[in-house]
XYZ file of C-alpha atoms in Angstrom:
319
model
C -0.132 -0.012 0.394
C 1.099 3.786 -0.901
C 1.567 5.354 2.592
C 0.618 9.064 2.052
C 1.963 11.397 5.615
C 0.244 13.812 6.715
C 1.723 16.766 8.087
C 0.108 19.275 10.589
C 0.019 23.280 11.665
C -1.521 24.370 13.843
C -2.123 27.130 16.310
C -3.162 25.085 19.684
C 0.545 26.044 21.043
C 0.643 22.547 22.502
C 0.046 20.855 19.941
C 1.763 22.593 16.912
C 5.797 21.503 17.535
C 4.453 17.419 18.061
C 6.489 15.124 16.028
C 4.015 12.042 17.697
C 0.322 14.328 17.936
C -2.431 11.711 17.086
C 0.544 8.394 17.386
C -2.231 7.652 20.691
C -5.510 7.581 18.668
C -4.112 4.641 16.225
C -2.518 0.911 16.632
C 0.202 1.196 14.453
C 3.253 2.077 15.250
C 4.404 6.223 14.510
C 1.070 7.488 13.711
C -0.355 5.327 10.556
C -3.376 4.071 9.399
C -4.028 2.739 6.466
C -3.000 4.452 3.495
C -2.257 7.459 5.848
C 1.012 8.313 8.390
C 0.728 11.632 10.619
C 3.269 13.069 11.366
C 3.021 16.816 12.397
C 6.762 18.329 11.263
C 7.535 16.160 8.548
C 9.514 18.407 6.089
C 8.003 16.876 3.031
C 4.284 15.999 3.163
C 1.940 15.081 1.422
C -0.970 16.420 2.349
C -0.839 19.138 4.877
C -3.539 19.497 7.441
C -4.178 22.620 9.357
C -5.565 22.440 12.672
C -7.203 25.163 14.054
C -5.266 27.818 12.385
C -5.381 31.382 13.449
C -4.804 33.708 10.387
C -3.282 36.598 10.905
C -4.665 40.118 10.401
C -3.303 41.579 7.760
C -1.484 44.662 8.889
C -2.341 48.174 7.013
C -0.365 50.786 8.726
C -2.434 53.835 7.384
C 0.191 56.619 9.587
C 3.461 57.241 10.881
C 2.469 56.255 14.339
C 0.251 52.582 12.195
C 3.974 52.168 10.961
C 6.423 52.978 14.047
C 3.233 50.769 16.856
C 3.590 47.762 13.104
C 7.854 47.469 13.923
C 7.301 46.916 17.458
C 4.846 43.869 16.384
C 6.382 40.728 15.774
C 6.736 39.632 11.793
C 3.494 38.244 9.829
C 4.016 34.564 9.928
C 4.498 33.528 6.239
C 1.741 30.660 5.827
C 2.578 30.140 2.272
C 6.059 28.806 3.942
C 4.152 26.836 6.386
C 2.885 24.381 4.286
C 6.256 23.204 2.493
C 4.896 23.231 -0.960
C 1.918 21.418 -0.797
C -0.448 21.479 -3.681
C -3.297 23.231 -2.968
C -6.264 20.938 -2.808
C -4.489 18.692 -0.593
C -4.633 21.126 2.057
C -7.463 20.511 4.656
C -8.782 23.603 6.734
C -10.587 21.878 10.089
C -11.843 24.795 11.964
C -12.455 22.959 15.389
C -14.093 25.378 17.688
C -17.134 26.046 18.427
C -18.654 29.424 16.620
C -19.590 31.428 20.101
C -21.104 34.762 19.040
C -17.667 37.043 20.525
C -15.619 34.491 17.563
C -18.461 34.535 15.006
C -16.656 37.107 12.355
C -13.525 36.210 13.984
C -14.192 32.609 12.048
C -15.603 34.018 9.712
C -12.319 35.775 8.212
C -10.286 32.489 9.304
C -12.219 30.496 6.432
C -12.289 33.408 3.388
C -8.507 33.196 4.624
C -8.125 29.907 3.914
C -9.647 29.521 0.136
C -6.092 30.995 -0.189
C -4.348 28.242 0.633
C -7.053 25.459 1.135
C -8.479 23.176 -1.024
C -11.595 21.844 1.514
C -12.531 23.956 4.490
C -14.557 22.622 7.154
C -15.680 23.663 9.911
C -18.257 22.365 12.476
C -21.132 25.554 11.731
C -23.638 26.417 9.336
C -20.856 28.767 7.918
C -18.803 27.160 6.478
C -17.309 26.029 3.542
C -18.656 22.399 3.926
C -19.767 22.626 7.282
C -19.451 19.137 9.118
C -18.814 17.532 13.079
C -15.432 17.435 14.239
C -13.491 14.373 13.421
C -12.888 13.275 16.708
C -9.271 13.278 19.414
C -9.625 12.405 22.977
C -8.054 13.826 26.093
C -7.546 10.674 27.647
C -3.807 9.642 27.197
C -4.525 6.248 26.907
C -3.276 3.640 23.549
C -6.159 2.759 21.071
C -4.969 -1.094 22.247
C -5.995 -0.265 25.420
C -9.268 1.668 25.311
C -9.959 -0.581 22.036
C -8.997 -3.757 24.128
C -10.033 -2.787 27.564
C -12.621 -4.141 30.421
C -14.681 -2.185 31.768
C -13.167 -0.302 34.150
C -14.172 -0.600 38.370
C -16.377 1.745 39.021
C -16.518 3.067 42.085
C -18.022 6.560 42.979
C -21.169 8.644 41.687
C -20.344 11.408 39.230
C -17.534 13.363 38.180
C -17.090 17.288 35.521
C -13.354 18.062 34.214
C -13.785 21.418 33.522
C -11.934 25.104 33.501
C -13.150 28.451 35.702
C -12.294 30.536 31.517
C -14.997 32.853 31.599
C -13.881 35.360 28.382
C -18.163 34.370 27.034
C -21.332 34.225 27.701
C -21.334 30.933 27.384
C -18.441 30.036 29.994
C -20.384 32.388 32.579
C -22.981 29.764 31.458
C -21.780 26.789 33.017
C -19.797 28.827 35.811
C -23.807 30.120 36.694
C -24.562 25.314 36.583
C -21.078 24.789 38.280
C -22.436 27.132 41.170
C -26.245 26.001 41.069
C -25.067 22.913 41.753
C -22.921 23.215 44.592
C -25.029 24.839 45.914
C -27.794 22.520 45.590
C -25.423 20.356 47.812
C -25.957 17.999 43.666
C -22.918 15.204 44.406
C -19.874 14.723 42.434
C -16.181 15.239 42.447
C -14.725 18.266 39.917
C -12.155 18.977 38.816
C -9.673 21.245 36.822
C -7.605 24.465 35.722
C -8.094 27.851 37.002
C -11.571 26.822 38.806
C -12.557 30.485 41.020
C -12.339 30.017 44.982
C -15.183 29.032 45.386
C -15.351 26.325 43.513
C -14.699 23.265 46.381
C -11.721 21.934 42.847
C -10.311 18.496 43.427
C -7.645 20.222 41.398
C -6.096 19.970 38.075
C -5.361 16.297 36.376
C -2.468 15.773 35.269
C -4.095 12.733 33.036
C -8.352 12.762 32.382
C -8.902 9.137 32.686
C -8.772 9.623 36.962
C -10.411 11.698 36.182
C -13.979 9.887 34.400
C -12.495 6.598 34.611
C -13.708 5.995 38.482
C -17.293 7.325 38.007
C -19.893 6.267 36.271
C -21.793 9.506 35.078
C -20.044 12.478 33.736
C -20.691 15.935 33.166
C -20.010 16.140 29.943
C -20.924 19.601 29.456
C -20.274 21.647 25.939
C -19.541 25.243 25.276
C -21.955 25.460 22.608
C -25.295 23.599 22.198
C -26.880 25.727 19.382
C -25.903 24.016 16.200
C -26.261 20.995 14.543
C -21.690 19.829 13.851
C -20.241 20.785 16.973
C -19.559 17.914 18.739
C -16.327 17.950 21.353
C -13.604 15.513 23.412
C -16.246 16.211 26.793
C -18.513 12.901 24.717
C -16.101 10.853 23.411
C -12.941 11.155 27.132
C -15.716 10.597 29.008
C -17.231 7.542 26.837
C -13.626 6.458 26.159
C -13.495 6.081 29.856
C -17.109 3.961 29.824
C -18.492 6.242 31.355
C -22.134 7.324 30.664
C -22.233 11.386 29.656
C -24.594 13.649 30.941
C -24.439 15.678 28.081
C -25.293 18.935 27.041
C -25.022 20.080 23.154
C -26.727 20.133 20.284
C -27.557 17.213 18.059
C -25.216 16.143 16.275
C -24.047 13.755 18.962
C -27.291 12.566 18.019
C -26.228 11.938 14.125
C -23.378 9.867 15.126
C -23.929 7.922 18.487
C -26.128 4.714 19.346
C -29.361 5.552 21.231
C -29.067 5.017 24.938
C -24.781 5.749 25.475
C -25.271 8.877 26.462
C -28.735 11.340 28.125
C -30.182 14.336 27.532
C -29.266 17.054 30.243
C -31.791 18.851 29.568
C -31.179 22.719 30.360
C -28.643 24.740 32.439
C -31.092 25.381 35.450
C -33.112 24.057 38.006
C -34.657 21.611 36.172
C -31.339 20.300 34.819
C -29.724 20.434 38.710
C -33.408 18.729 40.124
C -32.352 15.329 36.110
C -28.285 14.880 37.364
C -29.756 14.770 41.197
C -31.879 12.013 40.033
C -29.843 9.857 37.918
C -26.496 10.225 40.139
C -28.633 8.810 42.779
C -28.196 5.135 41.307
C -25.941 3.549 39.239
C -29.120 2.087 36.511
C -28.638 3.897 34.235
C -25.140 3.114 33.620
C -25.883 -0.498 33.981
C -28.375 -0.455 31.259
C -26.710 1.882 28.779
C -23.197 -0.931 28.965
C -23.797 -1.735 26.001
C -24.336 0.860 24.097
C -21.531 2.792 25.548
C -19.884 -0.458 23.783
C -21.365 0.056 20.629
C -20.059 3.468 21.319
C -16.880 3.407 21.933
C -16.244 1.557 18.701
C -17.909 4.281 16.812
C -15.368 6.551 18.454
C -12.187 4.114 18.059
C -12.779 3.327 14.639
C -14.926 5.441 13.081
C -14.850 9.359 14.181
C -11.474 9.125 15.080
C -9.620 11.610 13.114
C -6.772 9.760 11.332
C -9.829 6.965 9.902
C -11.290 10.965 8.844
C -8.107 12.027 6.919
C -7.679 8.464 5.526
C -10.309 8.520 4.095
C -9.583 11.801 2.529
C -6.745 10.917 1.295
C -8.408 8.023 -0.755
C -10.621 10.103 -2.029
C -8.463 12.815 -3.275
C -6.193 9.493 -4.246
């Protein structure tokens, strides 16, 4: 088989320089999945993935003061040189951040800029050139083989939530308000995450998400955005891969991608939602009833929704 190499660039600083990006999402060595090899830093890749790449804003100085300020700024990124000679029809742009009101115009600008470099441009919103769900990546550190073959981990606690204290948008602030309401109503769950407010009674930041999900029957998977039929994130994949039954707040994309019964729908981020969480997590009955659906969902995530599988299928259609 002729294996094509896929390079990658991203504005996510934690992955942009990683030579082994996504290698844990395949049972093979060195990022090989079928007809592709994901090697982010490959000097001469056959295809290039621009993964949430934030195109720089064009500087257009109009006065001497603008010009002076421009000299003190960092030099503009030469986007073309970062694509390493890959032809436009083999460059893929995937935007993965949700279309929150505060960033919609910026996302539209990225799509417009991508048209100069990319043959395929997609994102989880209706104004993307090719609207589509985000192919799955996950943030639990277990290998593909382990996730694919493992028995159900021991479940010893009712419910967890891994979130952050980010409050820069209205949706983020709504989520923090719901967190505060849950705790004020003494709903029993363990909270983990970064930069959470002092009042949040957090158990701290995790070095590995697995430790904050796998021992639990239920996991609160609450998206930053729930208002379209495209956006779904790793919050759902991580919970299911750890054999949790997610209590999910998000859009309808999950219903299209996963089998019925593999997750529960949180009705709202208010008193009704609080009562629902309290009722479900009071016993493990719902988890036991969902075990078979969770098992099916895990296989779909690992083998079908996996970003590596998506890239493999894209390359096959393009060759």
